[in-house]
Each structure stands twice: as structure tokens, then as C-alpha cells.
Short mmCIF file of C-alpha atoms and ligand atoms in Angstrom, two decimals:
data_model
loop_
_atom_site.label_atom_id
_atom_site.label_comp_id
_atom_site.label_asym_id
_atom_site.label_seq_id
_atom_site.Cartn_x
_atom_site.Cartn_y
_atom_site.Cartn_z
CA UNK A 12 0.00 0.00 0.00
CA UNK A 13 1.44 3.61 -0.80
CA UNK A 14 1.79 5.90 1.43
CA UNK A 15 1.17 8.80 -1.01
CA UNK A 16 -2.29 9.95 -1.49
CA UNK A 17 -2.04 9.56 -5.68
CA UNK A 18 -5.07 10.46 -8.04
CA UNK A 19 -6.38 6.70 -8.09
CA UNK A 20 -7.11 4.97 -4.43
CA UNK A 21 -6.89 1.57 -6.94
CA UNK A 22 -4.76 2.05 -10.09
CA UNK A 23 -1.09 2.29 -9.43
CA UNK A 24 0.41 5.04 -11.83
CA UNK A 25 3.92 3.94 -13.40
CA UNK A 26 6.91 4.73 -11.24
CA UNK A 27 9.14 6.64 -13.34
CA UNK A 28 13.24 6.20 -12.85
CA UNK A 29 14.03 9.07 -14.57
CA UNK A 30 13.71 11.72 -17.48
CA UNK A 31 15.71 13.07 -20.16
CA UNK A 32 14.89 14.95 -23.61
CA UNK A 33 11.53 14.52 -24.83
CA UNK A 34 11.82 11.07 -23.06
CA UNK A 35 10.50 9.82 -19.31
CA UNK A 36 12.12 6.28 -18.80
CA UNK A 37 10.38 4.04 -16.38
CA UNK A 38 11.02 1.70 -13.60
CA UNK A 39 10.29 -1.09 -15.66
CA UNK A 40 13.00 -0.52 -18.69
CA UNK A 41 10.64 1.00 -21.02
CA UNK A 42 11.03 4.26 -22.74
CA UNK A 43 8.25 6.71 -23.44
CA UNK A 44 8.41 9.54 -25.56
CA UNK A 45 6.30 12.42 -23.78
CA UNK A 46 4.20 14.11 -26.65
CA UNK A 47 1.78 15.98 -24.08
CA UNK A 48 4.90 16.91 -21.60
CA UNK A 49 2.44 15.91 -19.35
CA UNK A 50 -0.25 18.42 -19.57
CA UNK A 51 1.64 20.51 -22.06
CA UNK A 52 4.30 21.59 -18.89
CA UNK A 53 7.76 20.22 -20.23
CA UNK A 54 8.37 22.72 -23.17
CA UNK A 55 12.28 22.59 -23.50
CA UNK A 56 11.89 18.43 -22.22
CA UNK A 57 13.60 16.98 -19.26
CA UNK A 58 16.43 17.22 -17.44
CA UNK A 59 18.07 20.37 -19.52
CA UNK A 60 21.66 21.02 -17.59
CA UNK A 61 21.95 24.81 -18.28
CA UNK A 62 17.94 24.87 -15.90
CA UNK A 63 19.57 22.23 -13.27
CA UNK A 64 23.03 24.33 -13.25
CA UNK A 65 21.00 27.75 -12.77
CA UNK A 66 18.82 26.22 -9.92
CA UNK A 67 21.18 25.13 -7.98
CA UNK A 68 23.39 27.89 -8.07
CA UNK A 69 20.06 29.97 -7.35
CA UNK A 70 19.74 27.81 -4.01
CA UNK A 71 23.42 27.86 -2.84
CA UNK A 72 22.82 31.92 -3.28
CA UNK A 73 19.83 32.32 -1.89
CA UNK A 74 17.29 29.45 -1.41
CA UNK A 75 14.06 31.18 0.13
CA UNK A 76 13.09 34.55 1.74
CA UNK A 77 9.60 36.09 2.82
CA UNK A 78 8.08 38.70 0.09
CA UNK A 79 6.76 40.62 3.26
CA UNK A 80 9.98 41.82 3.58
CA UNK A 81 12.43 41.00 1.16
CA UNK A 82 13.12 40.25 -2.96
CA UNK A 83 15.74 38.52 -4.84
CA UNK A 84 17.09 39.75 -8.35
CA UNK A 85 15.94 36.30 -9.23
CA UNK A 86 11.98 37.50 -8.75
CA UNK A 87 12.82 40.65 -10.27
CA UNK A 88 14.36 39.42 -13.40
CA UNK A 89 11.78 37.05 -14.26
CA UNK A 90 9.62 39.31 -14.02
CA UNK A 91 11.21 41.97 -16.32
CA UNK A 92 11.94 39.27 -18.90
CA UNK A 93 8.16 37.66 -19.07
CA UNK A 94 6.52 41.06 -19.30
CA UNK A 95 8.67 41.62 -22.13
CA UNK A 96 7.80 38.37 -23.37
CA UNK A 97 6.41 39.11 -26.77
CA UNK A 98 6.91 37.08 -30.87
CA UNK A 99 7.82 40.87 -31.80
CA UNK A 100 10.84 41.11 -29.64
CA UNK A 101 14.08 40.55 -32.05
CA UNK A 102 16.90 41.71 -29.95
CA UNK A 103 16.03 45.22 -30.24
CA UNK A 104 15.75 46.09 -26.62
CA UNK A 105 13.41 46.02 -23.48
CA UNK A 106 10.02 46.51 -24.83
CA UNK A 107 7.50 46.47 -22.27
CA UNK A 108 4.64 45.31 -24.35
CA UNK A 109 1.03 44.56 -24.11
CA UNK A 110 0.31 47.19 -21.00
CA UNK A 111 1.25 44.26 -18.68
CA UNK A 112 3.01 45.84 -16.42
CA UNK A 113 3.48 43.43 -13.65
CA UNK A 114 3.73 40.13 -12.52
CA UNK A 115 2.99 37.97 -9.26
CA UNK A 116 4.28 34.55 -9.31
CA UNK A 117 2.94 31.76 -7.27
CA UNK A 118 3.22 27.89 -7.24
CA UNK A 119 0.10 26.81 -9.13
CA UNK A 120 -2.18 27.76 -12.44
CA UNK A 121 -4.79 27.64 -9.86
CA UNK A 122 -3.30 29.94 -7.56
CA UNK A 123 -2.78 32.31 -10.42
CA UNK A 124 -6.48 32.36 -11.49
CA UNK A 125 -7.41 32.83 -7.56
CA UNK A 126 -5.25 35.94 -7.65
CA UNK A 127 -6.81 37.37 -10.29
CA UNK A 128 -9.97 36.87 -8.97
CA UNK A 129 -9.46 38.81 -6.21
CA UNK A 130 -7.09 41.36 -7.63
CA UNK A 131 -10.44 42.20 -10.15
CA UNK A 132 -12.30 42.05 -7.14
CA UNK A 133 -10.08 44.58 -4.98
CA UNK A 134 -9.77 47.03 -8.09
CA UNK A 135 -13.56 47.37 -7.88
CA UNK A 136 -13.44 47.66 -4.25
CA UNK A 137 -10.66 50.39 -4.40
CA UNK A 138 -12.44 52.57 -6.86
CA UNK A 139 -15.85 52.07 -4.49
CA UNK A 140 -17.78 49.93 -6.82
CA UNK A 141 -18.95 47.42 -3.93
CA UNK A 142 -21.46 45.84 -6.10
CA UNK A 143 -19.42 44.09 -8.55
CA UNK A 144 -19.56 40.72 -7.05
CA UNK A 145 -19.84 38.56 -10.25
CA UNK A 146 -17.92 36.67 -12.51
CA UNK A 147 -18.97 35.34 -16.18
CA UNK A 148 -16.63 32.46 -17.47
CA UNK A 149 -17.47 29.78 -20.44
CA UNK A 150 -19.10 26.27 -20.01
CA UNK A 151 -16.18 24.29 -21.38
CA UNK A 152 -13.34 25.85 -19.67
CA UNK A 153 -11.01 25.05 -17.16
CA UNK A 154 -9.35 27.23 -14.78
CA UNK A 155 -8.25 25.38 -11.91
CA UNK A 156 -9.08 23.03 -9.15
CA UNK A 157 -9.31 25.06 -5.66
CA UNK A 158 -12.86 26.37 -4.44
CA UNK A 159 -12.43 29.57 -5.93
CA UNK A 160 -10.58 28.56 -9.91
CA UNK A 161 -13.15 25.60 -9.62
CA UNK A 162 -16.03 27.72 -9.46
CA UNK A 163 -15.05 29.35 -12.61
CA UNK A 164 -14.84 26.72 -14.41
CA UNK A 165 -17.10 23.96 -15.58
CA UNK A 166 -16.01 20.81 -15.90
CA UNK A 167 -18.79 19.37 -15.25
CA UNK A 168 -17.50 15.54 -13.37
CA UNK A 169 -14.78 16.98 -11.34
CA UNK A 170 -17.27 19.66 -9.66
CA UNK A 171 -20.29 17.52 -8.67
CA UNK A 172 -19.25 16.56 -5.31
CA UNK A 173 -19.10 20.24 -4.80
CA UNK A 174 -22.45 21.51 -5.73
CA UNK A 175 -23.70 23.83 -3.32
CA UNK A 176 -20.42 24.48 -2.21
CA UNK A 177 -18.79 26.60 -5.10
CA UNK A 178 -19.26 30.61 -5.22
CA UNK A 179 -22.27 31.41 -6.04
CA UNK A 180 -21.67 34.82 -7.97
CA UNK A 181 -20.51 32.84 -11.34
CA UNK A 182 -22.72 32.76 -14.66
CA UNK A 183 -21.50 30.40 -17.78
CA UNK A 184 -21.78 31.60 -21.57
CA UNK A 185 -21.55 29.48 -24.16
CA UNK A 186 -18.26 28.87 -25.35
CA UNK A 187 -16.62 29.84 -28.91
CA UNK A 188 -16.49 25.97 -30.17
CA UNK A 189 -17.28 26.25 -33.81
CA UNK A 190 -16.89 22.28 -34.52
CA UNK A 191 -19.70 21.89 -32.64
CA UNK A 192 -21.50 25.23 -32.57
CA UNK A 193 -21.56 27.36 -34.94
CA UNK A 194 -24.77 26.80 -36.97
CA UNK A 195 -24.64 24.95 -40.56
CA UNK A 196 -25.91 28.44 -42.29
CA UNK A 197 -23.75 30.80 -39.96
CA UNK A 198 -20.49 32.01 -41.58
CA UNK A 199 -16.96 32.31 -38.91
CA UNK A 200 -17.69 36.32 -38.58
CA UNK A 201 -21.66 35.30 -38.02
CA UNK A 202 -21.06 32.61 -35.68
CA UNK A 203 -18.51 35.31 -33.68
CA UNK A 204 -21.08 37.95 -33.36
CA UNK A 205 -23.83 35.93 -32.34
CA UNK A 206 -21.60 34.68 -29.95
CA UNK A 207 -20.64 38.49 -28.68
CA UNK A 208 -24.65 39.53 -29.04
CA UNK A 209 -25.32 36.78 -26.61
CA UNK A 210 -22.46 37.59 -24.19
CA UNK A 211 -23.67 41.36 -24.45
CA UNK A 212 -27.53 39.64 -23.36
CA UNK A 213 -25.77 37.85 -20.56
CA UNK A 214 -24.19 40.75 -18.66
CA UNK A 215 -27.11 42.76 -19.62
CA UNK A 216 -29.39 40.23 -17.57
CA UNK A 217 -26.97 40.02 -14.60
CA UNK A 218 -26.29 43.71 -14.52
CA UNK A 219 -23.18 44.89 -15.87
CA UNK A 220 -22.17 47.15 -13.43
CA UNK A 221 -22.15 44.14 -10.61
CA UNK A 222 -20.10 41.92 -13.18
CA UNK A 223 -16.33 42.37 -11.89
CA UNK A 224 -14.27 40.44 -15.21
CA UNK A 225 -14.66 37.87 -17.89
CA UNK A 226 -12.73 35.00 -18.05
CA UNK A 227 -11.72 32.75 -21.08
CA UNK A 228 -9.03 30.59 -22.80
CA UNK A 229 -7.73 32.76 -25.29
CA UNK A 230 -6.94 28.78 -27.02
CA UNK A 231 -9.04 26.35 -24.95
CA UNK A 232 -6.65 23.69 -23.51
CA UNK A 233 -8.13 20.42 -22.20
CA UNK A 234 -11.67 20.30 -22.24
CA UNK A 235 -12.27 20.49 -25.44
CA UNK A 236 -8.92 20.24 -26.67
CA UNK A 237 -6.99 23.46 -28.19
CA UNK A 238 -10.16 25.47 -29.80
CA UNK A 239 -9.49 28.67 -30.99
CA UNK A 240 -12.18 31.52 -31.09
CA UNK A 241 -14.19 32.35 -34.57
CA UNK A 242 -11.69 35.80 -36.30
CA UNK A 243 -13.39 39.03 -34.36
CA UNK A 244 -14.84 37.19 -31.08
CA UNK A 245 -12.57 38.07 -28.68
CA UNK A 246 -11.65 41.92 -30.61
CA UNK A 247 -15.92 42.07 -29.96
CA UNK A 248 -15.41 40.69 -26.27
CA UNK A 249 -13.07 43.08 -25.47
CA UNK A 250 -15.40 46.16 -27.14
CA UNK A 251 -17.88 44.30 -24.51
CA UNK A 252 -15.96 44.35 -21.57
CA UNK A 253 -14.67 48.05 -22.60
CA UNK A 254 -18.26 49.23 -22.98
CA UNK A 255 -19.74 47.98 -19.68
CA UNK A 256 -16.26 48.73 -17.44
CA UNK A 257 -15.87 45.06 -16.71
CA UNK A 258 -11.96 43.47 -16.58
CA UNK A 259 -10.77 40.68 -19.44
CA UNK A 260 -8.99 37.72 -17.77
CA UNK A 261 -7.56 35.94 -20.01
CA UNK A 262 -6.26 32.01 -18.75
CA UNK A 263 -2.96 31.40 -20.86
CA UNK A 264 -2.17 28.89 -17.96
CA UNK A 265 -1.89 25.88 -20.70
CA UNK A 266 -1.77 28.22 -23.76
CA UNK A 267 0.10 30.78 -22.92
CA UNK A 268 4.06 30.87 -22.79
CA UNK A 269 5.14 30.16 -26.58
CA UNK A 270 2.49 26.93 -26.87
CA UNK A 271 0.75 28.18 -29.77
CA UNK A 272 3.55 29.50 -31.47
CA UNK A 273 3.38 33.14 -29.89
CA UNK A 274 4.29 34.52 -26.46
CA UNK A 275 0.92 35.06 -25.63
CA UNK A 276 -2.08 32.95 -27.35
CA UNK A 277 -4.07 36.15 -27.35
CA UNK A 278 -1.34 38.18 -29.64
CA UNK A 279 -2.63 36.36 -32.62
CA UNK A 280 -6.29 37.55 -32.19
CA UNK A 281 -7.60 39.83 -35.23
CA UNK A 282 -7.53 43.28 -33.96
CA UNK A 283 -4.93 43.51 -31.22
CA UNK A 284 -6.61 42.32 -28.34
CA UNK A 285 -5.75 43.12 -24.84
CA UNK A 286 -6.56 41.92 -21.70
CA UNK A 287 -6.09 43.12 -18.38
CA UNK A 288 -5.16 40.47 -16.58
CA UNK A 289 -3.23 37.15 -17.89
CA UNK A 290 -2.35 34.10 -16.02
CA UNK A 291 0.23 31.60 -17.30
CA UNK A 292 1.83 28.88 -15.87
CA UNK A 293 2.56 25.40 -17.46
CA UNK A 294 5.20 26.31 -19.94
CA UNK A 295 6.64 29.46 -17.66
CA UNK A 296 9.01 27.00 -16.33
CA UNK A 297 8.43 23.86 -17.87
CA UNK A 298 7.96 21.46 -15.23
CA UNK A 299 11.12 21.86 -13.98
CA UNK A 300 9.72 24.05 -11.03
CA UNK A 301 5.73 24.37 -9.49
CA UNK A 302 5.67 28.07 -10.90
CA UNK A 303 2.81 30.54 -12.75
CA UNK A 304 2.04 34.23 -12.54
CA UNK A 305 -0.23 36.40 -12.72
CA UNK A 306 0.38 39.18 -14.98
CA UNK A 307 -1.55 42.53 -14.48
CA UNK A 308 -1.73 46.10 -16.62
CA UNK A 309 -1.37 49.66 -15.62
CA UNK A 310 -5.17 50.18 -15.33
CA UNK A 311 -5.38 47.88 -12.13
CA UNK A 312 -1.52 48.72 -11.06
CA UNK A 313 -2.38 51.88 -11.39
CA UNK A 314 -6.21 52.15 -9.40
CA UNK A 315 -4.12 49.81 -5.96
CA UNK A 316 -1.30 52.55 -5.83
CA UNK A 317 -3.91 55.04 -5.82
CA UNK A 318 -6.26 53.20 -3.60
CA UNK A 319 -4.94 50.98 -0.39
CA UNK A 320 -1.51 50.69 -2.21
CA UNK A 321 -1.01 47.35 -1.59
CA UNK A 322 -2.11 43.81 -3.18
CA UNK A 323 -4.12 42.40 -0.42
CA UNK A 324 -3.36 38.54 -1.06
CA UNK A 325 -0.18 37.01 -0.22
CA UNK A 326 1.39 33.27 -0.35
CA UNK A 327 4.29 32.10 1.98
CA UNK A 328 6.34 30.84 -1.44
CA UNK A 329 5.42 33.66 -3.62
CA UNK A 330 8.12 34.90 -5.83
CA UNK A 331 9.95 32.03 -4.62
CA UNK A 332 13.63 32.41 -5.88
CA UNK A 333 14.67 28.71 -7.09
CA UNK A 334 11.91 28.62 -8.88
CA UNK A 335 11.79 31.90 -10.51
CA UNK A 336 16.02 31.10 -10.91
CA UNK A 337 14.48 27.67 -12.64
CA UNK A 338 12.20 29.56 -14.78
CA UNK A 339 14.02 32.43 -15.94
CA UNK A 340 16.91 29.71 -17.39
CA UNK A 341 14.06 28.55 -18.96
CA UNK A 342 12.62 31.28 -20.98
CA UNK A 343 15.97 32.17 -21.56
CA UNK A 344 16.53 29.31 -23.24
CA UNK A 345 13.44 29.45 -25.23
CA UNK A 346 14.48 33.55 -26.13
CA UNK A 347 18.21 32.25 -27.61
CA UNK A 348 17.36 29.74 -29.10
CA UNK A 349 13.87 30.97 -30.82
CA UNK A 350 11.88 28.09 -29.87
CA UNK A 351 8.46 30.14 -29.71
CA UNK A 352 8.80 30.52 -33.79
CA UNK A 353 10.12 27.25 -33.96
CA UNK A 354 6.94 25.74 -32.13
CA UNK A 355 4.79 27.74 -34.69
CA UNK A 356 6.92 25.97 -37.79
CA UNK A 357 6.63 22.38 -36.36
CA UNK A 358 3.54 23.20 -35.41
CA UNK A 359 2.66 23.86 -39.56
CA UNK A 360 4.57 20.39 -40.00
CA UNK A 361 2.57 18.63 -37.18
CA UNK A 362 -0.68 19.58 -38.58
CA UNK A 363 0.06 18.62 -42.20
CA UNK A 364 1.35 15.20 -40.81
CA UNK A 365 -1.82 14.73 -38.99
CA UNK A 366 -4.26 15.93 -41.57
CA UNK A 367 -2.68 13.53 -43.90
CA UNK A 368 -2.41 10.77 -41.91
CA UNK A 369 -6.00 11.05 -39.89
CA UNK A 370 -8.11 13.47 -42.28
CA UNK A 371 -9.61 10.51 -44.14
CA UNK A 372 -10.43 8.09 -40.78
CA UNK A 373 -13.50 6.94 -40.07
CA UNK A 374 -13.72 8.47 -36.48
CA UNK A 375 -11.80 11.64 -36.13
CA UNK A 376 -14.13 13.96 -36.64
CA UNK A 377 -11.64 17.08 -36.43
CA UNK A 378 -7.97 17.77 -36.22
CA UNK A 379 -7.14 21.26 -34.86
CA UNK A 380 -4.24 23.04 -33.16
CA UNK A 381 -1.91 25.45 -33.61
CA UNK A 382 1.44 25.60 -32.51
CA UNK A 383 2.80 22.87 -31.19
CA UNK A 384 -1.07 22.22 -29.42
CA UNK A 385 -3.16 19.55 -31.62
CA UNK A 386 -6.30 18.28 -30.84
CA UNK A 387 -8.01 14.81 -32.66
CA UNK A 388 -11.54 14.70 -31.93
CA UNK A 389 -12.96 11.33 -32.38
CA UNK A 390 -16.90 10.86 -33.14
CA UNK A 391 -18.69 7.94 -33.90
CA UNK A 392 -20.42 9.24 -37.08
CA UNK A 393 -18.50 12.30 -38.87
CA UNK A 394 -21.51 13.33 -40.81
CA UNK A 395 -23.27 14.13 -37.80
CA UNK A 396 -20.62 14.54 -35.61
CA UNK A 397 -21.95 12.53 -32.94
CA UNK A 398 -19.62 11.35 -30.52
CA UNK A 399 -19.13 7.95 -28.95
CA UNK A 400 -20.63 6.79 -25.55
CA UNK A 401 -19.34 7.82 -23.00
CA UNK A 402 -18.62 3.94 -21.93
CA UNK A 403 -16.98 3.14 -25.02
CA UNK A 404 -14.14 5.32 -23.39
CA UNK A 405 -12.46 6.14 -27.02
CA UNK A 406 -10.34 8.38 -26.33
CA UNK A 407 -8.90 6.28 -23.27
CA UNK A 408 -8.48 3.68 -25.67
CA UNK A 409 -6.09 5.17 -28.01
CA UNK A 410 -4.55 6.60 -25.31
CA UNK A 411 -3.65 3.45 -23.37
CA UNK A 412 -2.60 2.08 -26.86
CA UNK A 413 -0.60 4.51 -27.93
CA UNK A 414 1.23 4.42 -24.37
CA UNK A 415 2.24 0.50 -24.80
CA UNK A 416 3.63 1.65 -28.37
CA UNK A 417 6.19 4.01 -26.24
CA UNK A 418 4.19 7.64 -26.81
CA UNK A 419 2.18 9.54 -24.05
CA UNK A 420 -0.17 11.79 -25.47
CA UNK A 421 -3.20 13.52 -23.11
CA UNK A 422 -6.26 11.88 -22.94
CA UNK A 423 -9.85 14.21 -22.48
CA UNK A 424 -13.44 13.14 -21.99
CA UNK A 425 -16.23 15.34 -22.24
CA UNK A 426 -15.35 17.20 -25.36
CA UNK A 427 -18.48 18.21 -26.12
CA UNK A 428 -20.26 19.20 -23.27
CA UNK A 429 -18.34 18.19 -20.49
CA UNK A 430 -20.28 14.90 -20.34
CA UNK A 431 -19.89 13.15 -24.22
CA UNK A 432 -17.18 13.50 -26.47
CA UNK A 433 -13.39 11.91 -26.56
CA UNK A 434 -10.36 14.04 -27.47
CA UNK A 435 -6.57 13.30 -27.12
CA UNK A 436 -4.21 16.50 -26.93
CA UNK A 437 -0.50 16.66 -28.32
CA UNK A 438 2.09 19.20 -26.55
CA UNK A 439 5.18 18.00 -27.09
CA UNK A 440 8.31 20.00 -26.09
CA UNK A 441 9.38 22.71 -28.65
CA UNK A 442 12.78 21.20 -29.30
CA UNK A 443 11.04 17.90 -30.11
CA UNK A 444 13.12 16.86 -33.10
CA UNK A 445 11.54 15.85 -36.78
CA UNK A 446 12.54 12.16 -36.19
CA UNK A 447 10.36 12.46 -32.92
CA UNK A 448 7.60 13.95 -34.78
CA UNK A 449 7.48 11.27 -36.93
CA UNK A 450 7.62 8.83 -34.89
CA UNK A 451 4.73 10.51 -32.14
CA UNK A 452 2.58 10.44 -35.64
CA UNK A 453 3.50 7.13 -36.86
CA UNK A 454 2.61 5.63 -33.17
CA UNK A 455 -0.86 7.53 -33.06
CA UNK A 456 -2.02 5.70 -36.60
CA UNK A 457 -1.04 2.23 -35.23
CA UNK A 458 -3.18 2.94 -31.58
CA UNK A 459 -5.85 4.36 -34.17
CA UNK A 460 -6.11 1.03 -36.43
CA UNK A 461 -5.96 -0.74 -33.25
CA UNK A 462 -9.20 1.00 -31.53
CA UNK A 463 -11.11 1.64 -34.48
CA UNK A 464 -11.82 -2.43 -34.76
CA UNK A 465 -14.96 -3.83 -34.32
CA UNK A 466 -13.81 -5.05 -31.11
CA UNK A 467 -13.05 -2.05 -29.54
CA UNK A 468 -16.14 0.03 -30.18
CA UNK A 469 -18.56 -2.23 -28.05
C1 PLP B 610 -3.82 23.49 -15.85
C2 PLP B 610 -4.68 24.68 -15.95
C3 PLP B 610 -5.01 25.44 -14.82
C4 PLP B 610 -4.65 25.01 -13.42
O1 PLP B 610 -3.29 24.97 -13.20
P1 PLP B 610 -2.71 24.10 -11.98
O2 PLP B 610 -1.24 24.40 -12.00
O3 PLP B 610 -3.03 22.67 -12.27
O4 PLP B 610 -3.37 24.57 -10.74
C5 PLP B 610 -5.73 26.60 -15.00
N1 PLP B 610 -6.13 26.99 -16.21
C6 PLP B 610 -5.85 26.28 -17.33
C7 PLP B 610 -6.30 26.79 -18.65
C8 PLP B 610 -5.14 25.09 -17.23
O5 PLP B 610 -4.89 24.38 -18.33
#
């Protein structure tokens, strides 16, 4: 019997001996290559020297201290270098970009999203508008799993223990999913500004002066695996937002971070979208270290110093210096040696690969991504896009497949509504070599032929 507490009470999860490249090599002699980096976490792959040399020196320096009363050049750096995190920067200089102007870092994606609730929260409350006490998120979306980044989101399994238990003050539009959504006589722009018109209907029926911000995935991560937004949604969420006084959060916690083949997810949004508050945190330092941020603009820096002049949240490892020392030689890493373009070109070459290889199959009903984030979404009949049972377990199947052919990739139920539907997410690392590539795609067919028989599908 473990000792540890792990996710399953009954299965045992494989012991791993140790990790290097794009590979994690178990306990058992077998090799895996990691084309998810777990949940899209390990973007420069394991066990990178230059990251272990610059932690450790970080520790031997200086291996905690309290933010109450001190910093470390470590904090300070990283936080200079991801607010100037941006595709356009080319060596020419600081650029402080985007109107983020600073950044809180804390262990967890969930921790992020929990400060950002109540940093929107206490810029309200600073500028004496008491009644905004409401959130709007998307059904579909996931933004964390303590009481408060649970309540935001909606997967709908992992909260029903907690019903009647989660905030209250939290309304759910309908997410930007055109796959499944958008209507057969609706064009992209249509389908966008019905979705915007109905958002607009939604904070007009809560109130929009008690709605405090608006949440989404700029590029929806696991629920629905990597869905981007119809061209002009989020440019008309933002008018939105702008129009009623209500704060964009935007969750880049799996997106975010060079994923998708920019800094930010949200920089490739028609229109120049941007959003007052961003959280990150998977990629920011790639798995190496528990680390994410939040990542806040001058309007709400700018309303605190005014107001009570300080952030009124705190956490006893905030700012922690190994792991900001962990994640900065990260990011640096990825800066040098331009791996955020590079995941955008291998991203082109990973979605040509898969189009080819799965565009024709029987059940995958759509291949999307960008970057180095691809979704398959299975479905039982393409021409209705009707997805499997739920107890056929699909997507678990080609998972658990793929995995005794040597490649992890992410497995996702609940595609579709957070109850039907079977997805499997790629992420691998953005240094992931061609031959890798090839051999992540080559792996996926062979788990595909094996579920898709007759066999497998009762
Ligand atoms: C993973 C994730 C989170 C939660 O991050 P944790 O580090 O697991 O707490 C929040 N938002 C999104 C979009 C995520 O993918």
C-alpha cells in the first residue's frame, strides 16, 4: 500500500526512474516519448543542464526569503523578462509590451487564477464599486481546481461533489467551439457575433455594473482540446468588456508561454486584443519548477497605488527564488534559441502530418491546433458529428494504446459538453526533433487502427 495519497485509491500510476529529452524512462525498462509533456508543462523536455546548473546555483545563493519583507534579483528578473515576453521582440531592446506591467508569481495555475480573482475584485473595491460581485466564465473551460478557480470553471465531473459548495456569484456563456456550434448556415464572422450579441444579453441580464471580469481561454486547452475563437470574437469581447467597465482575464495557464507559437495565445487575435489580466503557468518554467504568474496592466496597477496601495493577497512561497532562478533559465533558453517561432513551424509540419495521416479516418471527426497544441476529436459518425458513448471510453483507448507503443499523449473526456465526447491533446516539447515527430505520428495511426476495430467500439 502507498503511502502517497495519488489520483487513483486503486490504479497504481507507473513509477518513473528518470527523465531526459523529450523522453521519461520508467522503472520497468521501457522508454516513453512524452508528446503531451504531461499536460503541455515540459516545453524545453527533461532534465536540460543549463535549468539544473542555474537552480542550484540559485539555491546555494539564496534558497528562500519572505516577500513581506524581502526580494531577490531572481523575482525581479523574471519578471522583467516575461513582461517583455512578446513574438515581436528581435533583440532590439526592453520593450515592455502589451500594457502588462506586472507580474505575481505563485506555485500553481490555480493559484494564479485565484489571484486574479481577487485582484479584479479589490480594483472594484478600491475605486468604491462594492457591487461588482460577479464573474462570467465559459461552459467548457477550465481554470483550476481550488474552491475559488473551480467555481469558474465547468467541468462538469470533477465539480459535482461540490455543488452547493462553489461561489455562487458565477454565470457560464456558451463557449466559442465552432466544430460543434456554430450553426450549418452561420459564416466564422456570423457565428462570432452571435456569440458576442449573446455575451452582451448575458451581462445585460446580470447587470453589468455588478459583473467584476470575464474569463476565457484565449486557445481552450483540455476540455475540449486546443479550440481557438471564430476571427473578431474576442476583438468584440473586449469592445464588450470596454463598454460595460468590466476586466478581461484571459487564462494562458496551458496556452500561454510560446504553446501556440506566440508569447501570448491572445497576440494572434484579429484586432490587437488586450486583456487586463493574464495568467500563465505550465510552460513558464516547464515542469522543472511548481511556478505561474499572474500578470496585471497599468489600469489595475495603477487604481491599488492610488487606492490601499497594496495587493491584499499574499502566499508564503510567492516569488519564490529557485523557482523563478528555474524559470528564468528557462525562458531564456526558449528567447536564444527561438523556440516560440520554432513551435509555430513544427507546429505547420505537425498539422500537415496529422491531416494527412487522420483526415480521411473513419472516427476523427476534427484535427485542430496550432502551434505545437493539436487536438483529434474522435466521433462515432462524422456526418453528424456525434460522438461515442461515454462507456466506449475512445479516447482512453487510443490513449492506453498509444502508451504500450512508447508515446504519451493527453487523454480528455467530455469534449463536447463536459459529459460526451473523446479528445486526445499533443504538446510535445518545442525542441522535439523531426525524427520524434514522426515517430509521435507514426505511433498515433497504429493505436488508431488498433481502436477503431470492431472489437473495440462495443
Ligand atoms: C492546468 C490549468 C489550470 C490550473 O493549473 P494548476 O497548475 O493545475 O493549478 C488553470 N487553467 C488552465 C487553462 C489550465 O490548463
Amino acid at each position: 500500500m502507498p503511502a502517497l495519497l495519488n489520483r487513483s485509491l486503486v490504479i497504481h500510476p507507473y513509477l518513473v526512474d528518470h527523465a531526459s529529452g523529450s523522453y521519461l524512462h520508467l522503472a520497468d525498462g521501457r522508454s516513453i516519448l512524452d508528446a503531451c509533456g504531461g499536460a503541455a508543462v515540459a516545453v524545453i523536455g527533461h532534465g536540460n543542464a543549463e535549468v539544473i546548473a542555474a537552480t542550484a546555483a540559485q539555491m546555494q545563493r539564496t534558497s528562500y526569503i519572505h516577500t513581506g519583507a524581502y526580494t531577490t534579483t531572481a523575482a525581479e528578473d523574471l519578471a522583467k523578462f516575461v513582461l517583455e515576453c512578446t513574438t515581436a521582440v528581435n533583440g532590439k531592446g526592453i520593450q515592455f509590451t502589451h500594457g502588462l506591467k506586472r507580474a505575481f508569481f505563485v506555485g500553481s495555475g490555480s493559484e494564479a487564477n485565484e489571484s486574479a480573482l481577487k485582484i479584479a475584485r479589490q480594483y472594484f473595491f478600491e475605486k468604491g464599486e462594492l457591487q461588482r460581485q460577479h464573474y462570467v466564465s465559459r461552459r467548457q473551460a477550465y481554470h483550476g481546481n481550488t474552491f475559488g478557480s473551480m467555481s469558474i470553471s465547468s467541468v462538469v465531473g470533477r465539480r459535482i461533489p461540490y455543488e452547493g459548495v462553489l461561489l455562487p456569484n458565477i454565470s457560464f456563456v456558451d463557449p466559442a467551439f465552432e466544430y460543434h456550434y456554430r450553426r450549418d448556415n452561420e459564416t466564422e464572422e456570423e457565428y462570432a457575433e452571435r456569440l458576442v450579441r449573446e455575451l452582451e444579453e448575458h451581462f445585460l441580464e446580470i447587470g453589468p455594473e455588478k459583473i467584476i471580469s470575464f474569463i476565457a481561454e484565449p486557445v481552450v486547452g483540455a476540455t475540449s482540446g486546443c479550440v481557438t475563437a471564430p476571427k473578431g470574437y474576442f476583438s468584440g469581447v473586449r469592445s464588450l468588456c470596454d463598454k460595460y467597465g468590466i476586466l478581461l482575464h484571459f487564462d494562458e495557464v496551458l496556452c500561454g508561454m510560446g504553446r501556440t507559437g506566440s508569447y501570448f495565445a491572445f497576440e494572434q487575435e484579429d484586432g490587437g486584443v488586450l486583456p487586463d489580466i493574464v495568467t500563465i503557468g505550465k510552460g513558464l518554467g516547464g515542469g522543472y519548477v511548481p511556478i505561474a504568474a499572474m500578470l496585471v496592466n497599468d489600469r489595475i496597477v495603477d487604481t491599488l497605488r492610488r487606492g490601499s496601495s497594496v495587493f491584499n493577497h499574499g502566499h508564503t512561497f510567492q516569488a519564490h527564488p529557485t523557482a523563478c532562478s528555474a524559470a528564468l533559465a528557462v525562458q531564456k533558453i526558449i528567447r536564444r534559441e527561438g523556440l516560440v517561432s520554432r513551435c509555430g513551424d513544427m507546429g505547420i509540419k505537425l498539422g500537415q502530418c496529422l491531416r494527412a495521416e487522420f483526415g480521411h479516418r473513419q472516427y476523427v471527426g476534427d484535427i485542430r491546433g496550432r502551434g505545437l497544441l493539436w487536438a483529434l476529436e474522435f466521433v462515432k459518425d462524422k456526418k453528424t458529428k456525434t460522438p461515442f458513448e461515454a462507456s466506449i471510453g475512445f479516447g482512453a483507448q487510443i490513449h492506453q494504446a498509444a502508451f504500450d507503443l512508447g508515446v504519451a499523449v493527453y487523454p480528455c473526456v467530455g469534449t463536447v459538453d463536459g459529459v460526451v465526447g473523446d479528445h486526445i491533446l499533443l504538446a510535445p516539447p518545442f525542441n522535439i526533433s523531426e525524427i520524434e515527430l514522426d515517430i509521435m505520428v507514426s505511433t498515433l495511426r497504429r493505436a488508431y487502427h488498433e481502436t477503431s476495430q470492431p472489437h473495440s467500439l462495443t
